[in-house]
Amino acid sequence: MTNNSSLKDLLGLERLNSAQIEAILDKAASFKKTPPKDLLAGRTVAFLFSEPSTRTRSSFEMAAKRLGAEVLSFSAAGSSLSKGETLLDTMLNLQAVGVTHFVVRHERSGVLEDLAPAVKACVVNAGDGWHEHPTQALLDLMTLRERWNGFKGRKVVVLGDIRHSRVARSNLYALKKLGAKVVFCGPTPLAPDAFKELGAIVEHDVERALRGADAVNVLRLQTERMDQGFVASLADYALSYQLTPERADLMKPDALVLHPGPMNRGVEIDSAVADGPRSVILEQVANGVFIRMAVLALCDEGRS
């Protein structure tokens, strides 16, 4: 992505500047106000997902269809990838038959950094290992921006399993560039002090972290990425770090509660908070379609 906000690919938010991030948010807001018709007619968007996904994949598919694009669903299982073909060869073959956009989720961090320059089609990161999940962070920002005049001086807490979270990293990169203060909170094994090097404030006391916050983004425990020893038990974690109504009341009166999903009620968040007046969780889901429409459209402009 260049300084004039043109982009062919969206691999992450770490390398983008504030103007580029705002340009994506502005485009999404425009699409939400006035939905475009057939903007990507004649284009084909292929989904290459080697990890499970419900929200992200369905949101991207809806975004592509609303823009008038054809959608090609692709499963790694049973494909040539399972027979030893490289991801790049798969992408080149699909590009040869007309694919113009790739939306990729992969278990290996940074896998798209070398692939994107090797193809002419647009490449959008839908989550790579622990690295980044740029469109999730963008939809989080869109949801907050609709309620706030700006991000400067705002305190945003990211609560939960930071270590294994690509969502936490992408949110940190974007929020810092827009002027917010970001606090990572969780038990030491899941919120190590090393994140201070990325510009986050790291706090292990949940009450201290939440006090005076403008928003909290609650993350689930990614047990599928964990070895033993990160938490004693789910019950122990919930006792110490669950976002309960009492803990939510430590934030500002108008503070917002976000969650990227999937949500484990009774573990990282109490249902009374998830369904309460502070929650903008379903607004996040709805805004995801507009953010992904904006990304696909802007990448298409950059490709052209």
PDB file of C-alpha atoms in Angstrom:
ATOM      1  CA  MET A   1       0.000   0.000   0.000  1.00  0.00           C
ATOM      2  CA  THR A   2       1.351   3.413  -0.934  1.00  0.00           C
ATOM      3  CA  ASN A   3       0.885   6.823   0.597  1.00  0.00           C
ATOM      4  CA  ASN A   4      -1.952   7.645  -1.814  1.00  0.00           C
ATOM      5  CA  SER A   5      -3.927   4.832  -0.169  1.00  0.00           C
ATOM      6  CA  SER A   6      -3.668   2.548  -3.197  1.00  0.00           C
ATOM      7  CA  LEU A   7      -3.107  -1.103  -2.403  1.00  0.00           C
ATOM      8  CA  LYS A   8      -2.995  -4.374  -4.290  1.00  0.00           C
ATOM      9  CA  ASP A   9      -2.738  -6.547  -1.192  1.00  0.00           C
ATOM     10  CA  LEU A  10      -3.621  -6.302   2.491  1.00  0.00           C
ATOM     11  CA  LEU A  11      -1.184  -8.488   4.401  1.00  0.00           C
ATOM     12  CA  GLY A  12      -1.266  -6.675   7.740  1.00  0.00           C
ATOM     13  CA  LEU A  13      -1.591  -3.330   9.504  1.00  0.00           C
ATOM     14  CA  GLU A  14       1.928  -3.059  10.921  1.00  0.00           C
ATOM     15  CA  ARG A  15       3.257  -1.392   7.761  1.00  0.00           C
ATOM     16  CA  LEU A  16       0.311   0.920   7.127  1.00  0.00           C
ATOM     17  CA  ASN A  17       0.219   4.519   8.309  1.00  0.00           C
ATOM     18  CA  SER A  18      -2.719   6.266   9.934  1.00  0.00           C
ATOM     19  CA  ALA A  19      -3.905   7.864   6.682  1.00  0.00           C
ATOM     20  CA  GLN A  20      -4.006   4.496   4.948  1.00  0.00           C
ATOM     21  CA  ILE A  21      -5.976   2.934   7.784  1.00  0.00           C
ATOM     22  CA  GLU A  22      -8.407   5.858   7.813  1.00  0.00           C
ATOM     23  CA  ALA A  23      -8.875   5.502   4.043  1.00  0.00           C
ATOM     24  CA  ILE A  24     -10.093   1.923   4.483  1.00  0.00           C
ATOM     25  CA  LEU A  25     -12.422   2.982   7.300  1.00  0.00           C
ATOM     26  CA  ASP A  26     -13.769   5.845   5.181  1.00  0.00           C
ATOM     27  CA  LYS A  27     -14.449   3.536   2.245  1.00  0.00           C
ATOM     28  CA  ALA A  28     -16.274   1.076   4.503  1.00  0.00           C
ATOM     29  CA  ALA A  29     -18.392   3.867   5.984  1.00  0.00           C
ATOM     30  CA  SER A  30     -19.255   5.026   2.469  1.00  0.00           C
ATOM     31  CA  PHE A  31     -20.327   1.521   1.453  1.00  0.00           C
ATOM     32  CA  LYS A  32     -22.451   1.212   4.592  1.00  0.00           C
ATOM     33  CA  LYS A  33     -24.238   4.460   3.761  1.00  0.00           C
ATOM     34  CA  THR A  34     -24.606   3.827   0.024  1.00  0.00           C
ATOM     35  CA  PRO A  35     -24.046   0.190  -1.021  1.00  0.00           C
ATOM     36  CA  PRO A  36     -22.305  -0.062  -4.412  1.00  0.00           C
ATOM     37  CA  LYS A  37     -23.686  -2.197  -7.220  1.00  0.00           C
ATOM     38  CA  ASP A  38     -21.575  -4.621  -9.257  1.00  0.00           C
ATOM     39  CA  LEU A  39     -18.320  -2.841  -8.446  1.00  0.00           C
ATOM     40  CA  LEU A  40     -16.438  -6.136  -8.845  1.00  0.00           C
ATOM     41  CA  ALA A  41     -18.536  -7.597 -11.646  1.00  0.00           C
ATOM     42  CA  GLY A  42     -16.349  -9.888 -13.741  1.00  0.00           C
ATOM     43  CA  ARG A  43     -13.937 -10.519 -10.868  1.00  0.00           C
ATOM     44  CA  THR A  44     -13.484 -13.863  -9.078  1.00  0.00           C
ATOM     45  CA  VAL A  45     -12.596 -14.110  -5.396  1.00  0.00           C
ATOM     46  CA  ALA A  46     -11.074 -17.415  -4.223  1.00  0.00           C
ATOM     47  CA  PHE A  47     -11.011 -18.415  -0.570  1.00  0.00           C
ATOM     48  CA  LEU A  48      -8.001 -20.480   0.500  1.00  0.00           C
ATOM     49  CA  PHE A  49      -8.561 -21.443   4.131  1.00  0.00           C
ATOM     50  CA  SER A  50      -6.398 -24.048   5.856  1.00  0.00           C
ATOM     51  CA  GLU A  51      -7.856 -23.233   9.292  1.00  0.00           C
ATOM     52  CA  PRO A  52     -11.507 -23.297  10.418  1.00  0.00           C
ATOM     53  CA  SER A  53     -13.552 -20.113  10.078  1.00  0.00           C
ATOM     54  CA  THR A  54     -17.203 -19.155  10.312  1.00  0.00           C
ATOM     55  CA  ARG A  55     -17.452 -15.383  10.790  1.00  0.00           C
ATOM     56  CA  THR A  56     -14.499 -14.313   8.673  1.00  0.00           C
ATOM     57  CA  ARG A  57     -15.188 -16.587   5.729  1.00  0.00           C
ATOM     58  CA  SER A  58     -18.936 -15.954   5.563  1.00  0.00           C
ATOM     59  CA  SER A  59     -18.357 -12.214   5.962  1.00  0.00           C
ATOM     60  CA  PHE A  60     -15.820 -12.135   3.114  1.00  0.00           C
ATOM     61  CA  GLU A  61     -18.103 -14.226   0.894  1.00  0.00           C
ATOM     62  CA  MET A  62     -21.018 -11.889   1.525  1.00  0.00           C
ATOM     63  CA  ALA A  63     -18.776  -8.885   0.855  1.00  0.00           C
ATOM     64  CA  ALA A  64     -17.616 -10.308  -2.477  1.00  0.00           C
ATOM     65  CA  LYS A  65     -21.160 -11.146  -3.560  1.00  0.00           C
ATOM     66  CA  ARG A  66     -22.479  -7.704  -2.613  1.00  0.00           C
ATOM     67  CA  LEU A  67     -19.801  -6.239  -4.877  1.00  0.00           C
ATOM     68  CA  GLY A  68     -20.937  -8.461  -7.746  1.00  0.00           C
ATOM     69  CA  ALA A  69     -17.928 -10.798  -7.785  1.00  0.00           C
ATOM     70  CA  GLU A  70     -17.980 -14.531  -8.416  1.00  0.00           C
ATOM     71  CA  VAL A  71     -16.975 -16.600  -5.393  1.00  0.00           C
ATOM     72  CA  LEU A  72     -14.796 -19.712  -5.520  1.00  0.00           C
ATOM     73  CA  SER A  73     -14.772 -21.723  -2.306  1.00  0.00           C
ATOM     74  CA  PHE A  74     -11.709 -23.902  -1.927  1.00  0.00           C
ATOM     75  CA  SER A  75     -10.865 -26.516   0.671  1.00  0.00           C
ATOM     76  CA  ALA A  76      -7.258 -27.530   1.274  1.00  0.00           C
ATOM     77  CA  ALA A  77      -8.416 -31.025   2.187  1.00  0.00           C
ATOM     78  CA  GLY A  78      -8.848 -33.074  -0.974  1.00  0.00           C
ATOM     79  CA  SER A  79      -7.121 -30.471  -3.146  1.00  0.00           C
ATOM     80  CA  SER A  80      -3.701 -30.601  -4.764  1.00  0.00           C
ATOM     81  CA  LEU A  81      -2.333 -29.000  -1.587  1.00  0.00           C
ATOM     82  CA  SER A  82      -3.001 -32.283   0.186  1.00  0.00           C
ATOM     83  CA  LYS A  83      -0.998 -33.999  -2.569  1.00  0.00           C
ATOM     84  CA  GLY A  84       2.097 -31.893  -2.010  1.00  0.00           C
ATOM     85  CA  GLU A  85       1.483 -28.905  -4.282  1.00  0.00           C
ATOM     86  CA  THR A  86       2.777 -25.631  -2.863  1.00  0.00           C
ATOM     87  CA  LEU A  87       0.378 -22.850  -1.969  1.00  0.00           C
ATOM     88  CA  LEU A  88       2.052 -20.623  -4.565  1.00  0.00           C
ATOM     89  CA  ASP A  89       1.525 -23.169  -7.350  1.00  0.00           C
ATOM     90  CA  THR A  90      -2.100 -23.511  -6.314  1.00  0.00           C
ATOM     91  CA  MET A  91      -2.544 -19.740  -6.449  1.00  0.00           C
ATOM     92  CA  LEU A  92      -0.814 -19.465  -9.828  1.00  0.00           C
ATOM     93  CA  ASN A  93      -3.042 -22.186 -11.278  1.00  0.00           C
ATOM     94  CA  LEU A  94      -6.194 -20.537  -9.968  1.00  0.00           C
ATOM     95  CA  GLN A  95      -4.982 -17.174 -11.245  1.00  0.00           C
ATOM     96  CA  ALA A  96      -4.500 -18.747 -14.681  1.00  0.00           C
ATOM     97  CA  VAL A  97      -8.199 -19.655 -14.820  1.00  0.00           C
ATOM     98  CA  GLY A  98      -9.350 -16.178 -13.868  1.00  0.00           C
ATOM     99  CA  VAL A  99      -9.099 -15.652 -10.116  1.00  0.00           C
ATOM    100  CA  THR A 100      -8.486 -11.955  -9.405  1.00  0.00           C
ATOM    101  CA  HIS A 101      -8.536 -11.941  -5.586  1.00  0.00           C
ATOM    102  CA  PHE A 102      -7.264 -14.423  -3.013  1.00  0.00           C
ATOM    103  CA  VAL A 103      -8.520 -14.359   0.572  1.00  0.00           C
ATOM    104  CA  VAL A 104      -6.158 -16.585   2.544  1.00  0.00           C
ATOM    105  CA  ARG A 105      -6.179 -18.002   6.057  1.00  0.00           C
ATOM    106  CA  HIS A 106      -3.131 -20.049   6.979  1.00  0.00           C
ATOM    107  CA  GLU A 107      -1.654 -21.532  10.123  1.00  0.00           C
ATOM    108  CA  ARG A 108       1.867 -20.256   9.392  1.00  0.00           C
ATOM    109  CA  SER A 109       2.707 -16.702  10.433  1.00  0.00           C
ATOM    110  CA  GLY A 110       3.996 -14.483   7.639  1.00  0.00           C
ATOM    111  CA  VAL A 111       3.283 -17.012   4.886  1.00  0.00           C
ATOM    112  CA  LEU A 112       1.822 -14.372   2.558  1.00  0.00           C
ATOM    113  CA  GLU A 113       4.811 -12.033   2.619  1.00  0.00           C
ATOM    114  CA  ASP A 114       6.575 -13.994  -0.126  1.00  0.00           C
ATOM    115  CA  LEU A 115       3.456 -15.167  -1.968  1.00  0.00           C
ATOM    116  CA  ALA A 116       1.776 -11.825  -2.626  1.00  0.00           C
ATOM    117  CA  PRO A 117       4.572 -10.348  -4.791  1.00  0.00           C
ATOM    118  CA  ALA A 118       4.633 -13.558  -6.864  1.00  0.00           C
ATOM    119  CA  VAL A 119       1.041 -13.278  -8.108  1.00  0.00           C
ATOM    120  CA  LYS A 120      -0.780 -10.583 -10.073  1.00  0.00           C
ATOM    121  CA  ALA A 121      -4.042 -11.174  -8.218  1.00  0.00           C
ATOM    122  CA  CYS A 122      -4.889  -9.309  -5.023  1.00  0.00           C
ATOM    123  CA  VAL A 123      -4.008 -11.102  -1.788  1.00  0.00           C
ATOM    124  CA  VAL A 124      -5.878 -10.426   1.447  1.00  0.00           C
ATOM    125  CA  ASN A 125      -4.792 -11.870   4.771  1.00  0.00           C
ATOM    126  CA  ALA A 126      -7.726 -13.460   6.617  1.00  0.00           C
ATOM    127  CA  GLY A 127      -5.468 -14.529   9.493  1.00  0.00           C
ATOM    128  CA  ASP A 128      -1.991 -16.066   9.462  1.00  0.00           C
ATOM    129  CA  GLY A 129      -0.917 -17.994  12.538  1.00  0.00           C
ATOM    130  CA  TRP A 130      -0.237 -15.675  15.473  1.00  0.00           C
ATOM    131  CA  HIS A 131       0.845 -12.877  13.142  1.00  0.00           C
ATOM    132  CA  GLU A 132      -2.047 -10.645  12.025  1.00  0.00           C
ATOM    133  CA  HIS A 133      -5.769 -10.525  11.281  1.00  0.00           C
ATOM    134  CA  PRO A 134      -6.051  -7.101   9.646  1.00  0.00           C
ATOM    135  CA  THR A 135      -9.713  -7.069   8.654  1.00  0.00           C
ATOM    136  CA  GLN A 136     -10.806  -8.068  12.163  1.00  0.00           C
ATOM    137  CA  ALA A 137      -8.904  -5.128  13.635  1.00  0.00           C
ATOM    138  CA  LEU A 138     -10.317  -2.809  10.970  1.00  0.00           C
ATOM    139  CA  LEU A 139     -13.894  -3.817  11.747  1.00  0.00           C
ATOM    140  CA  ASP A 140     -13.147  -3.304  15.448  1.00  0.00           C
ATOM    141  CA  LEU A 141     -11.901   0.199  14.656  1.00  0.00           C
ATOM    142  CA  MET A 142     -14.901   0.943  12.447  1.00  0.00           C
ATOM    143  CA  THR A 143     -17.236  -0.048  15.273  1.00  0.00           C
ATOM    144  CA  LEU A 144     -15.409   2.183  17.750  1.00  0.00           C
ATOM    145  CA  ARG A 145     -15.148   5.099  15.322  1.00  0.00           C
ATOM    146  CA  GLU A 146     -18.908   5.098  14.808  1.00  0.00           C
ATOM    147  CA  ARG A 147     -19.284   5.833  18.546  1.00  0.00           C
ATOM    148  CA  TRP A 148     -16.265   8.090  19.028  1.00  0.00           C
ATOM    149  CA  ASN A 149     -15.094  11.310  17.404  1.00  0.00           C
ATOM    150  CA  GLY A 150     -11.575   9.917  17.240  1.00  0.00           C
ATOM    151  CA  PHE A 151      -9.050   7.635  18.883  1.00  0.00           C
ATOM    152  CA  LYS A 152      -6.557  10.130  20.264  1.00  0.00           C
ATOM    153  CA  GLY A 153      -6.206   9.718  24.014  1.00  0.00           C
ATOM    154  CA  ARG A 154      -8.587   6.762  24.223  1.00  0.00           C
ATOM    155  CA  LYS A 155      -7.687   3.815  26.446  1.00  0.00           C
ATOM    156  CA  VAL A 156      -8.422   0.431  24.873  1.00  0.00           C
ATOM    157  CA  VAL A 157      -7.847  -2.760  26.854  1.00  0.00           C
ATOM    158  CA  VAL A 158      -7.289  -6.078  25.104  1.00  0.00           C
ATOM    159  CA  LEU A 159      -8.128  -8.747  27.673  1.00  0.00           C
ATOM    160  CA  GLY A 160      -7.325 -12.437  27.461  1.00  0.00           C
ATOM    161  CA  ASP A 161      -5.010 -14.698  25.477  1.00  0.00           C
ATOM    162  CA  ILE A 162      -2.702 -12.111  23.938  1.00  0.00           C
ATOM    163  CA  ARG A 163       0.179 -14.490  23.250  1.00  0.00           C
ATOM    164  CA  HIS A 164      -1.686 -16.546  20.659  1.00  0.00           C
ATOM    165  CA  SER A 165      -3.816 -13.732  19.232  1.00  0.00           C
ATOM    166  CA  ARG A 166      -3.310 -12.267  15.762  1.00  0.00           C
ATOM    167  CA  VAL A 167      -6.299 -10.017  16.549  1.00  0.00           C
ATOM    168  CA  ALA A 168      -4.434  -8.429  19.473  1.00  0.00           C
ATOM    169  CA  ARG A 169      -1.409  -7.660  17.333  1.00  0.00           C
ATOM    170  CA  SER A 170      -3.375  -6.086  14.482  1.00  0.00           C
ATOM    171  CA  ASN A 171      -5.428  -4.011  16.924  1.00  0.00           C
ATOM    172  CA  LEU A 172      -2.277  -2.789  18.642  1.00  0.00           C
ATOM    173  CA  TYR A 173      -0.642  -1.689  15.383  1.00  0.00           C
ATOM    174  CA  ALA A 174      -3.733   0.185  14.196  1.00  0.00           C
ATOM    175  CA  LEU A 175      -4.854   1.741  17.474  1.00  0.00           C
ATOM    176  CA  LYS A 176      -1.383   3.069  18.276  1.00  0.00           C
ATOM    177  CA  LYS A 177      -1.172   4.744  14.868  1.00  0.00           C
ATOM    178  CA  LEU A 178      -4.525   6.431  15.446  1.00  0.00           C
ATOM    179  CA  GLY A 179      -3.443   7.809  18.822  1.00  0.00           C
ATOM    180  CA  ALA A 180      -4.989   5.378  21.313  1.00  0.00           C
ATOM    181  CA  LYS A 181      -3.328   3.899  24.377  1.00  0.00           C
ATOM    182  CA  VAL A 182      -3.432   0.094  24.263  1.00  0.00           C
ATOM    183  CA  VAL A 183      -3.295  -2.064  27.385  1.00  0.00           C
ATOM    184  CA  PHE A 184      -2.738  -5.812  27.065  1.00  0.00           C
ATOM    185  CA  CYS A 185      -4.080  -7.691  30.090  1.00  0.00           C
ATOM    186  CA  GLY A 186      -3.945 -11.362  31.006  1.00  0.00           C
ATOM    187  CA  PRO A 187      -1.994 -13.830  33.121  1.00  0.00           C
ATOM    188  CA  THR A 188       1.756 -13.530  32.610  1.00  0.00           C
ATOM    189  CA  PRO A 189       2.075 -16.626  30.378  1.00  0.00           C
ATOM    190  CA  LEU A 190      -0.617 -15.230  28.047  1.00  0.00           C
ATOM    191  CA  ALA A 191       0.356 -11.553  28.252  1.00  0.00           C
ATOM    192  CA  PRO A 192       4.146 -11.563  28.495  1.00  0.00           C
ATOM    193  CA  ASP A 193       6.031  -8.331  29.119  1.00  0.00           C
ATOM    194  CA  ALA A 194       7.726  -8.739  25.727  1.00  0.00           C
ATOM    195  CA  PHE A 195       4.695  -7.038  24.165  1.00  0.00           C
ATOM    196  CA  LYS A 196       5.937  -3.765  25.647  1.00  0.00           C
ATOM    197  CA  GLU A 197       8.477  -3.752  22.815  1.00  0.00           C
ATOM    198  CA  LEU A 198       5.579  -3.397  20.346  1.00  0.00           C
ATOM    199  CA  GLY A 199       4.229  -0.359  22.178  1.00  0.00           C
ATOM    200  CA  ALA A 200       1.605  -1.962  24.410  1.00  0.00           C
ATOM    201  CA  ILE A 201       1.188  -1.360  28.112  1.00  0.00           C
ATOM    202  CA  VAL A 202       1.186  -4.793  29.768  1.00  0.00           C
ATOM    203  CA  GLU A 203      -0.875  -5.239  32.934  1.00  0.00           C
ATOM    204  CA  HIS A 204      -1.608  -8.477  34.786  1.00  0.00           C
ATOM    205  CA  ASP A 205      -4.123  -7.072  37.281  1.00  0.00           C
ATOM    206  CA  VAL A 206      -7.495  -7.024  35.520  1.00  0.00           C
ATOM    207  CA  GLU A 207      -9.108  -4.440  37.796  1.00  0.00           C
ATOM    208  CA  ARG A 208      -6.220  -2.021  37.374  1.00  0.00           C
ATOM    209  CA  ALA A 209      -6.227  -2.531  33.607  1.00  0.00           C
ATOM    210  CA  LEU A 210      -9.958  -1.864  33.219  1.00  0.00           C
ATOM    211  CA  ARG A 211     -10.154   1.178  35.467  1.00  0.00           C
ATOM    212  CA  GLY A 212     -10.974   4.234  33.339  1.00  0.00           C
ATOM    213  CA  ALA A 213     -10.949   2.343  30.029  1.00  0.00           C
ATOM    214  CA  ASP A 214     -12.933   3.576  27.024  1.00  0.00           C
ATOM    215  CA  ALA A 215     -13.290   0.081  25.555  1.00  0.00           C
ATOM    216  CA  VAL A 216     -12.279  -3.513  26.154  1.00  0.00           C
ATOM    217  CA  ASN A 217     -11.765  -6.125  23.471  1.00  0.00           C
ATOM    218  CA  VAL A 218     -12.187  -9.546  25.083  1.00  0.00           C
ATOM    219  CA  LEU A 219     -10.320 -12.525  23.612  1.00  0.00           C
ATOM    220  CA  ARG A 220     -11.015 -16.210  24.108  1.00  0.00           C
ATOM    221  CA  LEU A 221      -8.431 -18.716  25.282  1.00  0.00           C
ATOM    222  CA  GLN A 222      -6.991 -20.312  22.131  1.00  0.00           C
ATOM    223  CA  THR A 223      -6.600 -23.742  23.670  1.00  0.00           C
ATOM    224  CA  GLU A 224      -5.962 -25.270  20.244  1.00  0.00           C
ATOM    225  CA  ARG A 225      -2.661 -23.334  20.100  1.00  0.00           C
ATOM    226  CA  MET A 226      -1.629 -23.995  23.702  1.00  0.00           C
ATOM    227  CA  ASP A 227       0.611 -26.526  25.351  1.00  0.00           C
ATOM    228  CA  GLN A 228       0.095 -27.368  29.007  1.00  0.00           C
ATOM    229  CA  GLY A 229       0.785 -24.801  31.698  1.00  0.00           C
ATOM    230  CA  PHE A 230      -0.643 -21.558  30.323  1.00  0.00           C
ATOM    231  CA  VAL A 231      -3.639 -21.620  32.699  1.00  0.00           C
ATOM    232  CA  ALA A 232      -4.369 -23.901  35.635  1.00  0.00           C
ATOM    233  CA  SER A 233      -7.954 -24.465  34.483  1.00  0.00           C
ATOM    234  CA  LEU A 234     -10.774 -22.660  32.704  1.00  0.00           C
ATOM    235  CA  ALA A 235     -12.482 -22.124  36.055  1.00  0.00           C
ATOM    236  CA  ASP A 236      -9.328 -20.590  37.525  1.00  0.00           C
ATOM    237  CA  TYR A 237      -8.927 -18.320  34.514  1.00  0.00           C
ATOM    238  CA  ALA A 238     -12.570 -17.206  34.711  1.00  0.00           C
ATOM    239  CA  LEU A 239     -12.218 -16.383  38.400  1.00  0.00           C
ATOM    240  CA  SER A 240      -9.238 -14.117  37.746  1.00  0.00           C
ATOM    241  CA  TYR A 241      -9.890 -12.640  34.293  1.00  0.00           C
ATOM    242  CA  GLN A 242     -13.501 -13.063  33.189  1.00  0.00           C
ATOM    243  CA  LEU A 243     -15.171  -9.780  32.222  1.00  0.00           C
ATOM    244  CA  THR A 244     -17.979  -9.709  34.761  1.00  0.00           C
ATOM    245  CA  PRO A 245     -20.522  -6.897  35.263  1.00  0.00           C
ATOM    246  CA  GLU A 246     -18.598  -5.781  38.355  1.00  0.00           C
ATOM    247  CA  ARG A 247     -15.334  -5.544  36.423  1.00  0.00           C
ATOM    248  CA  ALA A 248     -17.021  -3.839  33.475  1.00  0.00           C
ATOM    249  CA  ASP A 249     -18.255  -1.149  35.870  1.00  0.00           C
ATOM    250  CA  LEU A 250     -14.632  -0.156  36.502  1.00  0.00           C
ATOM    251  CA  MET A 251     -14.518   1.278  32.992  1.00  0.00           C
ATOM    252  CA  LYS A 252     -15.957   4.641  31.999  1.00  0.00           C
ATOM    253  CA  PRO A 253     -19.774   4.805  32.100  1.00  0.00           C
ATOM    254  CA  ASP A 254     -19.993   4.883  28.291  1.00  0.00           C
ATOM    255  CA  ALA A 255     -17.238   2.317  27.694  1.00  0.00           C
ATOM    256  CA  LEU A 256     -17.754  -0.306  24.998  1.00  0.00           C
ATOM    257  CA  VAL A 257     -17.288  -4.087  25.025  1.00  0.00           C
ATOM    258  CA  LEU A 258     -16.016  -5.911  21.936  1.00  0.00           C
ATOM    259  CA  HIS A 259     -15.295  -9.569  21.188  1.00  0.00           C
ATOM    260  CA  PRO A 260     -13.970 -10.969  17.878  1.00  0.00           C
ATOM    261  CA  GLY A 261     -15.598 -14.384  18.414  1.00  0.00           C
ATOM    262  CA  PRO A 262     -16.013 -17.218  18.834  1.00  0.00           C
ATOM    263  CA  MET A 263     -17.219 -16.374  22.318  1.00  0.00           C
ATOM    264  CA  ASN A 264     -16.968 -18.766  25.251  1.00  0.00           C
ATOM    265  CA  ARG A 265     -19.616 -17.486  27.636  1.00  0.00           C
ATOM    266  CA  GLY A 266     -18.798 -18.081  31.254  1.00  0.00           C
ATOM    267  CA  VAL A 267     -15.060 -18.268  30.576  1.00  0.00           C
ATOM    268  CA  GLU A 268     -13.649 -14.981  29.247  1.00  0.00           C
ATOM    269  CA  ILE A 269     -16.939 -13.051  29.384  1.00  0.00           C
ATOM    270  CA  ASP A 270     -20.145 -13.136  31.410  1.00  0.00           C
ATOM    271  CA  SER A 271     -23.346 -13.336  29.364  1.00  0.00           C
ATOM    272  CA  ALA A 272     -24.713 -10.315  31.212  1.00  0.00           C
ATOM    273  CA  VAL A 273     -21.861  -8.260  29.738  1.00  0.00           C
ATOM    274  CA  ALA A 274     -21.899  -9.864  26.289  1.00  0.00           C
ATOM    275  CA  ASP A 275     -25.612  -9.128  25.939  1.00  0.00           C
ATOM    276  CA  GLY A 276     -25.627  -5.895  27.934  1.00  0.00           C
ATOM    277  CA  PRO A 277     -25.883  -2.232  26.914  1.00  0.00           C
ATOM    278  CA  ARG A 278     -22.109  -1.770  26.613  1.00  0.00           C
ATOM    279  CA  SER A 279     -21.781  -4.579  24.072  1.00  0.00           C
ATOM    280  CA  VAL A 280     -21.172  -3.759  20.400  1.00  0.00           C
ATOM    281  CA  ILE A 281     -20.362  -7.355  19.479  1.00  0.00           C
ATOM    282  CA  LEU A 282     -23.110  -7.755  16.887  1.00  0.00           C
ATOM    283  CA  GLU A 283     -22.239  -4.341  15.444  1.00  0.00           C
ATOM    284  CA  GLN A 284     -18.733  -5.687  14.901  1.00  0.00           C
ATOM    285  CA  VAL A 285     -20.120  -8.623  12.937  1.00  0.00           C
ATOM    286  CA  ALA A 286     -22.271  -6.367  10.765  1.00  0.00           C
ATOM    287  CA  ASN A 287     -19.418  -3.938  10.119  1.00  0.00           C
ATOM    288  CA  GLY A 288     -17.169  -6.801   9.057  1.00  0.00           C
ATOM    289  CA  VAL A 289     -19.004  -7.085   5.754  1.00  0.00           C
ATOM    290  CA  PHE A 290     -18.465  -3.389   4.931  1.00  0.00           C
ATOM    291  CA  ILE A 291     -14.796  -3.472   5.932  1.00  0.00           C
ATOM    292  CA  ARG A 292     -14.200  -6.499   3.725  1.00  0.00           C
ATOM    293  CA  MET A 293     -16.093  -4.897   0.854  1.00  0.00           C
ATOM    294  CA  ALA A 294     -13.816  -1.874   1.220  1.00  0.00           C
ATOM    295  CA  VAL A 295     -10.653  -3.980   1.274  1.00  0.00           C
ATOM    296  CA  LEU A 296     -11.646  -6.039  -1.783  1.00  0.00           C
ATOM    297  CA  ALA A 297     -12.610  -2.900  -3.708  1.00  0.00           C
ATOM    298  CA  LEU A 298      -9.485  -0.935  -2.790  1.00  0.00           C
ATOM    299  CA  CYS A 299      -7.244  -3.884  -3.635  1.00  0.00           C
ATOM    300  CA  ASP A 300      -8.963  -4.164  -6.998  1.00  0.00           C
ATOM    301  CA  GLU A 301      -8.248  -0.482  -7.659  1.00  0.00           C
ATOM    302  CA  GLY A 302      -4.602  -1.049  -6.764  1.00  0.00           C
ATOM    303  CA  ARG A 303      -4.390  -4.117  -9.006  1.00  0.00           C
ATOM    304  CA  SER A 304      -5.790  -2.151 -11.923  1.00  0.00           C
TER     305      SER A 304
END
